[in-house]
PDB file of C-alpha atoms and ligand atoms in Angstrom:
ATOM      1  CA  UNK N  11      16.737 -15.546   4.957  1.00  0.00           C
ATOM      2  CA  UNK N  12      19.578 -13.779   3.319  1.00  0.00           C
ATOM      3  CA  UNK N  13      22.578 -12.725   5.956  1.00  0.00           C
ATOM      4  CA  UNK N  14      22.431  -9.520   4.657  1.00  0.00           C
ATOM      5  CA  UNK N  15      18.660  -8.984   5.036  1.00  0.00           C
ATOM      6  CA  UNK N  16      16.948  -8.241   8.634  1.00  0.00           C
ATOM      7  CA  UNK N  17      14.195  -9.904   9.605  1.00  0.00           C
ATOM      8  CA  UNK N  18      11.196  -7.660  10.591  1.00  0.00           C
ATOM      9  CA  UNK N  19       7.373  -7.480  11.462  1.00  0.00           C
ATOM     10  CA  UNK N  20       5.330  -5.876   8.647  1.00  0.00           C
ATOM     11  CA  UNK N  21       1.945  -5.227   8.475  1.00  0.00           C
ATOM     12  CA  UNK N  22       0.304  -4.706   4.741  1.00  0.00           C
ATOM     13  CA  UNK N  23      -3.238  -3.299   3.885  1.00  0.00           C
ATOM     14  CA  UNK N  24      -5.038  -4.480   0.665  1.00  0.00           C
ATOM     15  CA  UNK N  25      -2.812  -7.639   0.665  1.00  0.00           C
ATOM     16  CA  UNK N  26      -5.874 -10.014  -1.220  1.00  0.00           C
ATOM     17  CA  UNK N  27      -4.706  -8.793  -5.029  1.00  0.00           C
ATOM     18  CA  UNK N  28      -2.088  -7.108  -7.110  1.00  0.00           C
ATOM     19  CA  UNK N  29       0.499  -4.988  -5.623  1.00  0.00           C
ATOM     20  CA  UNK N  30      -0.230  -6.292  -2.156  1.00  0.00           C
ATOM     21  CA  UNK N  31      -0.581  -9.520  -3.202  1.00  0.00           C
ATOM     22  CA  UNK N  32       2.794  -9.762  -4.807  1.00  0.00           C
ATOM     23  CA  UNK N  33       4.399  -7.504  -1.807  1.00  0.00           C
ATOM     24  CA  UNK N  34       4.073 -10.190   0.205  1.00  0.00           C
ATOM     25  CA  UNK N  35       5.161 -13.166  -1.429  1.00  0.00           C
ATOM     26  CA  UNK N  36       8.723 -11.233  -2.007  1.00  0.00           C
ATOM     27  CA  UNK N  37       8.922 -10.071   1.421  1.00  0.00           C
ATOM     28  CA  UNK N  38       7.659 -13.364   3.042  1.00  0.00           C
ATOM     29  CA  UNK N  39      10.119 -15.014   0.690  1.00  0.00           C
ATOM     30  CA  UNK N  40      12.751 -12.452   2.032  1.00  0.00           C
ATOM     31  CA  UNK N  41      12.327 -14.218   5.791  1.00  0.00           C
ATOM     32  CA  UNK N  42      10.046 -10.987   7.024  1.00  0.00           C
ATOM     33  CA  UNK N  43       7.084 -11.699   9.125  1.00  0.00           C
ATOM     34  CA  UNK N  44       3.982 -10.596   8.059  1.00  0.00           C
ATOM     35  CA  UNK N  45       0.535  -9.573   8.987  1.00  0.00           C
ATOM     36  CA  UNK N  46      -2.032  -8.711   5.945  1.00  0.00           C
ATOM     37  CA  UNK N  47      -5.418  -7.640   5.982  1.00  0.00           C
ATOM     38  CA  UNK N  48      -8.078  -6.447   3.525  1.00  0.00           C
ATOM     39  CA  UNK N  49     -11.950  -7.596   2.961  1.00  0.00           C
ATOM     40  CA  UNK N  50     -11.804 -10.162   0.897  1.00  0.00           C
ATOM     41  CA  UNK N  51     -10.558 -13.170   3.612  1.00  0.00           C
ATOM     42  CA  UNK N  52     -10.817 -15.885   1.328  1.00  0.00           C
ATOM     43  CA  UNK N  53      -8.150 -14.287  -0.732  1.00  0.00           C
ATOM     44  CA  UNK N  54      -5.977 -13.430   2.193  1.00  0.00           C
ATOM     45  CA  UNK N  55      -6.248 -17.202   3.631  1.00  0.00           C
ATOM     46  CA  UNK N  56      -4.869 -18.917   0.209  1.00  0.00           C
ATOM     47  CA  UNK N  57      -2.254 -16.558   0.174  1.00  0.00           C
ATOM     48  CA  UNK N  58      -1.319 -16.764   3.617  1.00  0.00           C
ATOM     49  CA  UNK N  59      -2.139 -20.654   3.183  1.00  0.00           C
ATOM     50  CA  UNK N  60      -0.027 -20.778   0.339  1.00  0.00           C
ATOM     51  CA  UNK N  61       3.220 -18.966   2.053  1.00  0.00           C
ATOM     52  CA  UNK N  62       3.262 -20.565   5.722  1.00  0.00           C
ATOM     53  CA  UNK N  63       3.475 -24.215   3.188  1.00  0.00           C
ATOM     54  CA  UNK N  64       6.258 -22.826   2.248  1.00  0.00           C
ATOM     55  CA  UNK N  65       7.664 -21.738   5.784  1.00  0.00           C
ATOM     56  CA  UNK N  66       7.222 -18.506   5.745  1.00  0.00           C
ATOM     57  CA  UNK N  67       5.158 -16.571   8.712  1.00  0.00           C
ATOM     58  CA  UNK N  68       2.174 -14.740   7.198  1.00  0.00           C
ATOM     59  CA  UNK N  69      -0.950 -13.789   9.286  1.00  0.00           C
ATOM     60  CA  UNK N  70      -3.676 -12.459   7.881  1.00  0.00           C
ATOM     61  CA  UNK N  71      -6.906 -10.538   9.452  1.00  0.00           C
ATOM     62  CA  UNK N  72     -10.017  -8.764   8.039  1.00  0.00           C
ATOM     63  CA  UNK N  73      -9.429  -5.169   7.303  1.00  0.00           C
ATOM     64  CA  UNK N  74     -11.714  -2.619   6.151  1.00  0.00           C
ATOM     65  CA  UNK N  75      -9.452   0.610   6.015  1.00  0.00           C
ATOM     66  CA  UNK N  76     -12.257   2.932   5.662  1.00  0.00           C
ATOM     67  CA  UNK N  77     -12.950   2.293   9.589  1.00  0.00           C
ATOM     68  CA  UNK N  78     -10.505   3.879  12.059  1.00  0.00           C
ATOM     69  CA  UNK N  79     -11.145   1.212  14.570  1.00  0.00           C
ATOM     70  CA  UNK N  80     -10.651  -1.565  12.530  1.00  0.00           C
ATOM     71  CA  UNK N  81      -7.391  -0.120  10.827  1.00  0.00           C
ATOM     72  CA  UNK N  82      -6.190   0.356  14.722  1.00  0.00           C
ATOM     73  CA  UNK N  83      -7.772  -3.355  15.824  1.00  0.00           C
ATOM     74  CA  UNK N  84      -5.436  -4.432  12.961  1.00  0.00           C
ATOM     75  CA  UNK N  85      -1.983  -3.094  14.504  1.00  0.00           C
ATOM     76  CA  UNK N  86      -2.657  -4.366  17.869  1.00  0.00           C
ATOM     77  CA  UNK N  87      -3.747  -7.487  16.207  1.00  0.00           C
ATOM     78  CA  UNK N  88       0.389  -7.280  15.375  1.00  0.00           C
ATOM     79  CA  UNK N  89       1.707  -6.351  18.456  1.00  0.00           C
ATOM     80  CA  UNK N  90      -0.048  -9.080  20.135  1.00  0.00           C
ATOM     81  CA  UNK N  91       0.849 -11.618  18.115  1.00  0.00           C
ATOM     82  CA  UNK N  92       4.892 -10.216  17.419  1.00  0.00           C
ATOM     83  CA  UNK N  93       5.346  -7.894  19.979  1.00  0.00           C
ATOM     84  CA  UNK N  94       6.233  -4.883  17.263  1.00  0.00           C
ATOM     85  CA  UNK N  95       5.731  -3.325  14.006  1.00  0.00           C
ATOM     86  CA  UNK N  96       8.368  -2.237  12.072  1.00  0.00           C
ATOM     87  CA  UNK N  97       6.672  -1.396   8.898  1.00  0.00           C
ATOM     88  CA  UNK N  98       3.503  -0.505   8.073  1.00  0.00           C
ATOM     89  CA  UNK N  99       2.377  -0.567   4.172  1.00  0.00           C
ATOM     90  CA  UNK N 100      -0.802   1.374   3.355  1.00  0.00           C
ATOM     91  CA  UNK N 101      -1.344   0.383   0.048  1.00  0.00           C
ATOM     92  CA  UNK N 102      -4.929  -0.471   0.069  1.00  0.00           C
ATOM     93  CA  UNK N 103      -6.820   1.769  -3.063  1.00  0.00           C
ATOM     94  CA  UNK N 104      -9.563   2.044  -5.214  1.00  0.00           C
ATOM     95  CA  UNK N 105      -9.338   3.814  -8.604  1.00  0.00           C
ATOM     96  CA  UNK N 106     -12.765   4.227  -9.963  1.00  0.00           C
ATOM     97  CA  UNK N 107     -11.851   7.214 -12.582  1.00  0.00           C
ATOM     98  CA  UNK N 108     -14.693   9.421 -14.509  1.00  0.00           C
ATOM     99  CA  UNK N 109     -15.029  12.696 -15.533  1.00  0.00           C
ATOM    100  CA  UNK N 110     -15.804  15.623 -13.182  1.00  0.00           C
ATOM    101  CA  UNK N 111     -19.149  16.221 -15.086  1.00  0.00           C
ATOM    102  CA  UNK N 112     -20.650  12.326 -14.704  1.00  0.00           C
ATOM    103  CA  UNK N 113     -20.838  13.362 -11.037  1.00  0.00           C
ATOM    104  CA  UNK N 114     -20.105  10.390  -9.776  1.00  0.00           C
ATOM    105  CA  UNK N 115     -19.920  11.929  -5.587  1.00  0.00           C
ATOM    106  CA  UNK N 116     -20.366   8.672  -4.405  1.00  0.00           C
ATOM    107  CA  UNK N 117     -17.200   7.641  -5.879  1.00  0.00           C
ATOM    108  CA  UNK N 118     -15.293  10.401  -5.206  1.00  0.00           C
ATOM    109  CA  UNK N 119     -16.387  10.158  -1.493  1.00  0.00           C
ATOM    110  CA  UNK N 120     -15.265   6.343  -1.604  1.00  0.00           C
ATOM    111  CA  UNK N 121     -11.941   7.401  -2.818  1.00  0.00           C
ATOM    112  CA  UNK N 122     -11.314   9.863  -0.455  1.00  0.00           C
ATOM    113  CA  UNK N 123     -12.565   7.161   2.126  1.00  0.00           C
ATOM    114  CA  UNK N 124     -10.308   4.463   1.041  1.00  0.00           C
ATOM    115  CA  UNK N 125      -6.848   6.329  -0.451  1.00  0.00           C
ATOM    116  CA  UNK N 126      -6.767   8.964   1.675  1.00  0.00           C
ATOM    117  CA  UNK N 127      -8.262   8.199   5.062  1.00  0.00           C
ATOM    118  CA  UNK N 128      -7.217   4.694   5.046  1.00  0.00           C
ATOM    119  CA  UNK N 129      -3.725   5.805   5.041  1.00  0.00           C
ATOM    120  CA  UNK N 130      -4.037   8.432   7.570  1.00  0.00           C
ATOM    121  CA  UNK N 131      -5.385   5.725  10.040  1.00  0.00           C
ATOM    122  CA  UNK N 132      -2.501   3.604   9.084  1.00  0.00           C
ATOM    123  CA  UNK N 133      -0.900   6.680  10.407  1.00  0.00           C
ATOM    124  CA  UNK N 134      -2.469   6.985  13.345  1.00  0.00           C
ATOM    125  CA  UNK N 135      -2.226   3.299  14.386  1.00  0.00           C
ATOM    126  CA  UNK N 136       0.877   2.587  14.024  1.00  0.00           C
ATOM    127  CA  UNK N 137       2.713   5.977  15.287  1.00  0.00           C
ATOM    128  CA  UNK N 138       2.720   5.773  18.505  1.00  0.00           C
ATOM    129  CA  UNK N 139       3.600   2.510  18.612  1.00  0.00           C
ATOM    130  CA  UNK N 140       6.834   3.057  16.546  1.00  0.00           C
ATOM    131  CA  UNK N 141       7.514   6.363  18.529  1.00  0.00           C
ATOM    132  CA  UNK N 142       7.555   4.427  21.776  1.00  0.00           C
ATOM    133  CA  UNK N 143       9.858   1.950  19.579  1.00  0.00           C
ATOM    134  CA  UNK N 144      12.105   5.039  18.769  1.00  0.00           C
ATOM    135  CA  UNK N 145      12.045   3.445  15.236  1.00  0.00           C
ATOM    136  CA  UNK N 146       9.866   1.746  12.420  1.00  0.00           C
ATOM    137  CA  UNK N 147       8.963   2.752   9.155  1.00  0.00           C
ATOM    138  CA  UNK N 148       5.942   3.904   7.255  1.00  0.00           C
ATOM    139  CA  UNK N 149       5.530   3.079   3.198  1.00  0.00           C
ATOM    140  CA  UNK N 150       2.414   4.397   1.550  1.00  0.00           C
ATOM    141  CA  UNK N 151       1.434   4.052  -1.867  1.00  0.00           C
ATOM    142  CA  UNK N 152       0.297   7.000  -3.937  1.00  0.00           C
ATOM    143  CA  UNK N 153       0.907   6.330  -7.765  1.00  0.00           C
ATOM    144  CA  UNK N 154       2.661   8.801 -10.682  1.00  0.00           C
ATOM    145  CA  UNK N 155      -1.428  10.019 -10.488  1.00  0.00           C
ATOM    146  CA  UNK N 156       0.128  12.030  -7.277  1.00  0.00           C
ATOM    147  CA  UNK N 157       2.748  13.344  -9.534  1.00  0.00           C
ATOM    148  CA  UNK N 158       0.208  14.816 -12.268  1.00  0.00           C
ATOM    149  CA  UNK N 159      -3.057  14.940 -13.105  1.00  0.00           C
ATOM    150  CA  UNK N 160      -5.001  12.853 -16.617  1.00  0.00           C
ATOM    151  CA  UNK N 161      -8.565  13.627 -17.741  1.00  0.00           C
ATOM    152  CA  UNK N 162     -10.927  11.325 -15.300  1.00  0.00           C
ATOM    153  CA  UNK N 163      -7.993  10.664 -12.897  1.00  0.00           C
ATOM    154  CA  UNK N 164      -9.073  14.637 -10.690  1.00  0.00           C
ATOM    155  CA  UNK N 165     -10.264  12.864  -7.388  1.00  0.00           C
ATOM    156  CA  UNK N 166      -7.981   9.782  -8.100  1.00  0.00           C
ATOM    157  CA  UNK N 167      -5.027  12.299  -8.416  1.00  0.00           C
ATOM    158  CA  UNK N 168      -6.061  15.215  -5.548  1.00  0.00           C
ATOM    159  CA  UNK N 169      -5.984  11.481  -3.132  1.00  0.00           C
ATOM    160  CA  UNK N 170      -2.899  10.460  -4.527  1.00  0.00           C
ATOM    161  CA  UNK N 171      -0.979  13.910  -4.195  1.00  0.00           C
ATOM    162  CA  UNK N 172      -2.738  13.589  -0.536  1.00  0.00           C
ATOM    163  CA  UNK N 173      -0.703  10.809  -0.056  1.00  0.00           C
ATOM    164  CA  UNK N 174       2.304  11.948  -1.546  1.00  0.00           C
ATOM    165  CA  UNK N 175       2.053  15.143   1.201  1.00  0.00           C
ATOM    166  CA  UNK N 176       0.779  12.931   3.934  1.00  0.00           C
ATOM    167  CA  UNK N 177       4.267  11.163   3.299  1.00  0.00           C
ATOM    168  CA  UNK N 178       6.754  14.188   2.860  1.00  0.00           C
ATOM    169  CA  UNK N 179       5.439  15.838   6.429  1.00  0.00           C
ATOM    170  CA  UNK N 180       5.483  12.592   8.299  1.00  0.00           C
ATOM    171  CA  UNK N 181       8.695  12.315   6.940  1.00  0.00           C
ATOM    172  CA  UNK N 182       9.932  16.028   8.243  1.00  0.00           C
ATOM    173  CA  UNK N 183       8.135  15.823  11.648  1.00  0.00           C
ATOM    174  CA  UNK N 184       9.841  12.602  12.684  1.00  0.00           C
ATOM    175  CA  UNK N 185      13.405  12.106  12.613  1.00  0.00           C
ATOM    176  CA  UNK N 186      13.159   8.526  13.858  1.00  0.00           C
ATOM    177  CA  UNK N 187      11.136   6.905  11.229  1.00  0.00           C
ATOM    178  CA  UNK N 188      11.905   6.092   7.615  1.00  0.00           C
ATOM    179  CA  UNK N 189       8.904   6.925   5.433  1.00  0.00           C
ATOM    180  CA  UNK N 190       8.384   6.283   1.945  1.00  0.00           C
ATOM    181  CA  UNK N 191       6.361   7.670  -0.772  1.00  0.00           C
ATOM    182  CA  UNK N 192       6.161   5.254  -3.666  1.00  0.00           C
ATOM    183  CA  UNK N 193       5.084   6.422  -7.257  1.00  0.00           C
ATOM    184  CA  UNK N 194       4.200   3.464  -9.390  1.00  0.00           C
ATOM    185  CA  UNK N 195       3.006   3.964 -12.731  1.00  0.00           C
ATOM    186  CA  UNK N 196       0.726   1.377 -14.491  1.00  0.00           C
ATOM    187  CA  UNK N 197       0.415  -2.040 -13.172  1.00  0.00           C
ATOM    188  CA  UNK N 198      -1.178  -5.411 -13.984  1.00  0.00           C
ATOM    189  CA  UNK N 199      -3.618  -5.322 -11.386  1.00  0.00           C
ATOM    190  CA  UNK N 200      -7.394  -5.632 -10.053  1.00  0.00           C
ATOM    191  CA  UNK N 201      -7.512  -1.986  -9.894  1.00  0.00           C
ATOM    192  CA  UNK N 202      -8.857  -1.086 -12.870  1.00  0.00           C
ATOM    193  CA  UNK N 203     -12.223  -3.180 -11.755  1.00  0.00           C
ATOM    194  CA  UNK N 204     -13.702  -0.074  -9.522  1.00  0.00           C
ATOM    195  CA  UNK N 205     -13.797   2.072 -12.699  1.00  0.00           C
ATOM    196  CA  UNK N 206     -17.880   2.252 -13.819  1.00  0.00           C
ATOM    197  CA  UNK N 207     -17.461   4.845 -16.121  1.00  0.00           C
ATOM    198  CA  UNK N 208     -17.563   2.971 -19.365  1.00  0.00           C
ATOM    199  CA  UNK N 209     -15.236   5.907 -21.237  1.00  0.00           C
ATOM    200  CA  UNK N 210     -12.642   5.712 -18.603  1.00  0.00           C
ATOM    201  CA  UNK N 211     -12.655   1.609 -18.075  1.00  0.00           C
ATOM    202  CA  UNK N 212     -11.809   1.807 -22.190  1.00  0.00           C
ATOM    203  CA  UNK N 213      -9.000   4.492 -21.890  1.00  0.00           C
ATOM    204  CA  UNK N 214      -7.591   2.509 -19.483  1.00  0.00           C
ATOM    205  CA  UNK N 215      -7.431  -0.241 -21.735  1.00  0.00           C
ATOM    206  CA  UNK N 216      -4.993   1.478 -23.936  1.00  0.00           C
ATOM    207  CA  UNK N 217      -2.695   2.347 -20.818  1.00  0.00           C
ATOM    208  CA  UNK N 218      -2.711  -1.242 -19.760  1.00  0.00           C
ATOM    209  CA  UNK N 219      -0.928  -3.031 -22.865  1.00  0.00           C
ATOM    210  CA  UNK N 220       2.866  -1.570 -21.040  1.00  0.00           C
ATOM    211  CA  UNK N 221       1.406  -2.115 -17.785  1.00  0.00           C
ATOM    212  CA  UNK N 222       4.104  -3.769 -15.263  1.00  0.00           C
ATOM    213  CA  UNK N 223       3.914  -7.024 -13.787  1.00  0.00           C
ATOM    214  CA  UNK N 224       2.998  -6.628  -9.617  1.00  0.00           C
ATOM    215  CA  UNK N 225       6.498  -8.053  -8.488  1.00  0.00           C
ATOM    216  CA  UNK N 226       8.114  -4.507 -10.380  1.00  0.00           C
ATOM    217  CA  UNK N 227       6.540  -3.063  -7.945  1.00  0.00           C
ATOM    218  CA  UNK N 228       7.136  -5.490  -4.874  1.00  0.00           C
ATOM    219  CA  UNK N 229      10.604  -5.328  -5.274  1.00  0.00           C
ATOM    220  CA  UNK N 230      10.785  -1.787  -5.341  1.00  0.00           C
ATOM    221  CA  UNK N 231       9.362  -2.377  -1.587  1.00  0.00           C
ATOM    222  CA  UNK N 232      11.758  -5.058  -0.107  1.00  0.00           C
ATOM    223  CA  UNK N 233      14.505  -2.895  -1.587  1.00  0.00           C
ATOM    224  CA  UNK N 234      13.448   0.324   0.268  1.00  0.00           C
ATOM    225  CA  UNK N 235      12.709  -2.113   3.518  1.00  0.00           C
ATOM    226  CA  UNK N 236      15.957  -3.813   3.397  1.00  0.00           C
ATOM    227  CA  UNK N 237      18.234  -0.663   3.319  1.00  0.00           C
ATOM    228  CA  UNK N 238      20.233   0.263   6.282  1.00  0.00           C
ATOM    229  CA  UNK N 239      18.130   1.809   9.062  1.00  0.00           C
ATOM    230  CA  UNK N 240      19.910   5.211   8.299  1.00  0.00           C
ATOM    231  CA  UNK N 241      19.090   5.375   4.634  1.00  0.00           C
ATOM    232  CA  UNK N 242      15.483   6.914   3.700  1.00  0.00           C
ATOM    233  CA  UNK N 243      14.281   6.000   0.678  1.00  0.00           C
ATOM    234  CA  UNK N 244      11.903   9.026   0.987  1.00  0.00           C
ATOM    235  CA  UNK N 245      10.280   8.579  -2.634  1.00  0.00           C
ATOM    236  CA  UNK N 246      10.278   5.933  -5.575  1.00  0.00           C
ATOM    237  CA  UNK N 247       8.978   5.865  -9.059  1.00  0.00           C
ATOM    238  CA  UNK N 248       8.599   2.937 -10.668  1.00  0.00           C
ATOM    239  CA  UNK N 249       7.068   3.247 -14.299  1.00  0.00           C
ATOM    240  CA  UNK N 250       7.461   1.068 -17.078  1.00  0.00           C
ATOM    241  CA  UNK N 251      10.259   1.784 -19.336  1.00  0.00           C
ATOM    242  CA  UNK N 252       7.854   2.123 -22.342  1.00  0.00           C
ATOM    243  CA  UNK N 253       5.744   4.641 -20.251  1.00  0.00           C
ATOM    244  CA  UNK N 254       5.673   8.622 -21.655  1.00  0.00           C
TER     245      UNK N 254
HETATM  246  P1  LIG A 327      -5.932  -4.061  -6.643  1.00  0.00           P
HETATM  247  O1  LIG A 327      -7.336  -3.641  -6.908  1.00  0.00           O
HETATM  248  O2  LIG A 327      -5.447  -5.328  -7.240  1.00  0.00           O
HETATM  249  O3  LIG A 327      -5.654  -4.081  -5.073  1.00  0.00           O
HETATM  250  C1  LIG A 327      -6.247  -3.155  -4.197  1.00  0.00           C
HETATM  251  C2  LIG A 327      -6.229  -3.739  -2.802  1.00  0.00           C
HETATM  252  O4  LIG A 327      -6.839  -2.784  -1.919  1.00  0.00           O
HETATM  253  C3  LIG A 327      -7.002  -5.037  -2.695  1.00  0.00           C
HETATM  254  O5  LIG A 327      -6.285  -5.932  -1.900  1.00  0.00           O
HETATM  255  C4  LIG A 327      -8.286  -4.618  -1.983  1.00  0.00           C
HETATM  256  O6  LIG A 327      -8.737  -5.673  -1.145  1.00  0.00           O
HETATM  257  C5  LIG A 327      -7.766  -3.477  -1.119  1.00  0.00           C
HETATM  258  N1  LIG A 327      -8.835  -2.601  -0.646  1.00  0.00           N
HETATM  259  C6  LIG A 327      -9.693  -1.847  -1.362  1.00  0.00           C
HETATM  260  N2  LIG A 327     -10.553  -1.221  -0.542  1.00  0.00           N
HETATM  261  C7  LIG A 327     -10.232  -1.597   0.723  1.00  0.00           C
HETATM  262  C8  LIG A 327     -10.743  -1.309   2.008  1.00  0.00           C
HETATM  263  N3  LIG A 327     -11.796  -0.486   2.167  1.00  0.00           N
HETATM  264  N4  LIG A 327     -10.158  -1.863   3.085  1.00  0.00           N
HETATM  265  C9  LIG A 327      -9.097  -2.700   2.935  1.00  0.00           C
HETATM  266  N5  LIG A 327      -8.564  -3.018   1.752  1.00  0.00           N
HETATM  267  C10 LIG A 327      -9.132  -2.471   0.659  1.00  0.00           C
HETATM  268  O7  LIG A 327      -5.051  -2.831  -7.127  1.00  0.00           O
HETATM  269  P2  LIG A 327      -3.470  -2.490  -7.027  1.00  0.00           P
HETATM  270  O8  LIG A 327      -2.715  -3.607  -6.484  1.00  0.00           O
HETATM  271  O9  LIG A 327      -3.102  -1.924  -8.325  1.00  0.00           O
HETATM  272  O10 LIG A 327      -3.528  -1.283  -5.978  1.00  0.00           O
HETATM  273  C11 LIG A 327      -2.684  -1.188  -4.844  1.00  0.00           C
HETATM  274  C12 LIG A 327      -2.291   0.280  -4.665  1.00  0.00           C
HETATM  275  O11 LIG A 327      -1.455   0.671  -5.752  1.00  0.00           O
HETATM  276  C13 LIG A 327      -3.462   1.246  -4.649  1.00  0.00           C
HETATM  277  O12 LIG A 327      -3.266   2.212  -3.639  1.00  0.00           O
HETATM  278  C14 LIG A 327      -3.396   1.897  -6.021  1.00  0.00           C
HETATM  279  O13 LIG A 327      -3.970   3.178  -6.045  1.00  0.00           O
HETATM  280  C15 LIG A 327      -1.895   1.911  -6.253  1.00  0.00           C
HETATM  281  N6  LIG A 327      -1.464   2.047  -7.640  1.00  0.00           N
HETATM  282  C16 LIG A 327      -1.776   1.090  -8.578  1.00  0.00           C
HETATM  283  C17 LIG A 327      -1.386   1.261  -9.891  1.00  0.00           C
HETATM  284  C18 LIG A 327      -1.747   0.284 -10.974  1.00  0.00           C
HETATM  285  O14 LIG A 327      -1.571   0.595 -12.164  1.00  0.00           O
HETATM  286  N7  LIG A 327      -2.236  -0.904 -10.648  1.00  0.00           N
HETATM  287  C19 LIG A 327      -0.578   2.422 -10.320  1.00  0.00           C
HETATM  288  C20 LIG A 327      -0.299   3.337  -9.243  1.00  0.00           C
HETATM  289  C21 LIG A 327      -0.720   3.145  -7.963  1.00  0.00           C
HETATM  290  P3  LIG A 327     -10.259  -6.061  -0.807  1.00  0.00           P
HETATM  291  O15 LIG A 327     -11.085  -5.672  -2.007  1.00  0.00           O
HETATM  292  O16 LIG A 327     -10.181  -7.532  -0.569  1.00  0.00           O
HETATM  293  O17 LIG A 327     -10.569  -5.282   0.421  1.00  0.00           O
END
């Protein structure tokens, strides 16, 4: 553990691939404590495998976002075990773009589901907690698709500019916690994978040949964690520098 850098309980959602995935390595590497959860376990226990041979203190539990309980089962799980949170990361997603007209409800339903109420039970889990704290901070993902909108990307977007609003009045209401909106634009990742719209899953092919490696993101994180406790990092873009 750097001098400079305090060490603190985090708790990360969709930690098993990509952006999650590479969150954690940084911060574990950073001397953070960490708690990670998302469906796929077997994922979750290499990584958390991987880190702890390493010395680092990484728990990991099942997490299925889309269930209110289970996101709050999930922060207790943390104050149990460490006594506090002071960050939360909803960055669990799903991306499966398609036009409006392939009518694809289903999908949009499971975005909505995943990127929007997954976050807002992230909320709700961890803000009373941190309000009894009198501090902590709250980081949620949304992407540049909750800064504008791309043919097939309308759901995707509307739950990523939900995120980006969820952030900004979380941020206003409460003058104790640090909350951060981060922005990142296209990123090597598993993401693409929920896309069944044959049209979109090639256009997305095309997008991916500048796409950033995870850690661009990662670090992005750590940096916004490790500031003083009276800085804000209220939003972050991270895009590649090839990007339009
Ligand atoms: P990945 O598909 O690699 O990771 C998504 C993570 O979310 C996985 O760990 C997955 O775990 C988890 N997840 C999905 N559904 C659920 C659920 N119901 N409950 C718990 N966890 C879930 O994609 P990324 O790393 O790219 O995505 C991370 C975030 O970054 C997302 O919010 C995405 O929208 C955002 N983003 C990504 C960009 C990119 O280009 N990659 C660009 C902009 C934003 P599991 O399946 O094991 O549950």
């Amino acid at each position: 553990m750097s001098k400079t850098i305090q060490s603190k309980i985090i708790i990360v959602t969709g930690a098993s691939s990509g952006i999650g995935e590479a969150t954690v390595r940084v911060l574990a590497r950073q001397g953070h404590t960490l708690l990670i959860g998302a469906r796929r376990t077997d994922k979750l226990k290499v990584l958390a495998d991987e880190l702890g041979s390493e010395g680092c203190k990484v728990e990991y539990r099942p997490l299925d976002v889309t269930q209110k309980d289970d996101v709050q089962a999930f922060a207790d799980f943390a104050i149990h075990q460490f006594g506090r949170i002071d960050v939360i990361i909803n960055n669990a997603g799903i991306m499966p773009l398609s036009p409006m007209a392939s009518l694809k409800v289903d999908e949009w339903d499971a975005m909505i589901d995943v990127n929007i109420r997954g976050v807002l039970y992230g909320v709700a889990a961890v803000l009373p907690i941190m309000q009894k704290q009198g501090n902590g901070q709250i980081i949620n993902i949304s992407s540049i698709g909750g800064l504008y909108v791309i043919p097939t990307g309308a759901v995707y977007c509307a739950t990523k500019y939900a995120v980006r609003a969820i952030s900004d009045g979380l941020r206003q209401e409460h003058k104790e916690l640090r909350v951060t909106c981060v922005y990142p634009g296209v990123v090597e990742s598993e993401l693409a994978n929920t896309i069944t719209d044959s049209a979109a899953a090639e256009a997305m092919e095309g997008y991916r040949n500048i796409a950033l490696k995870p850690e661009a993101i990662a670090n992005a994180i750590a940096h916004v964690i490790n500031q003083p406790e009276d800085v804000d990092t209220s939003e972050i873009v991270v895009r590649p520098t090839a990007a339009l």
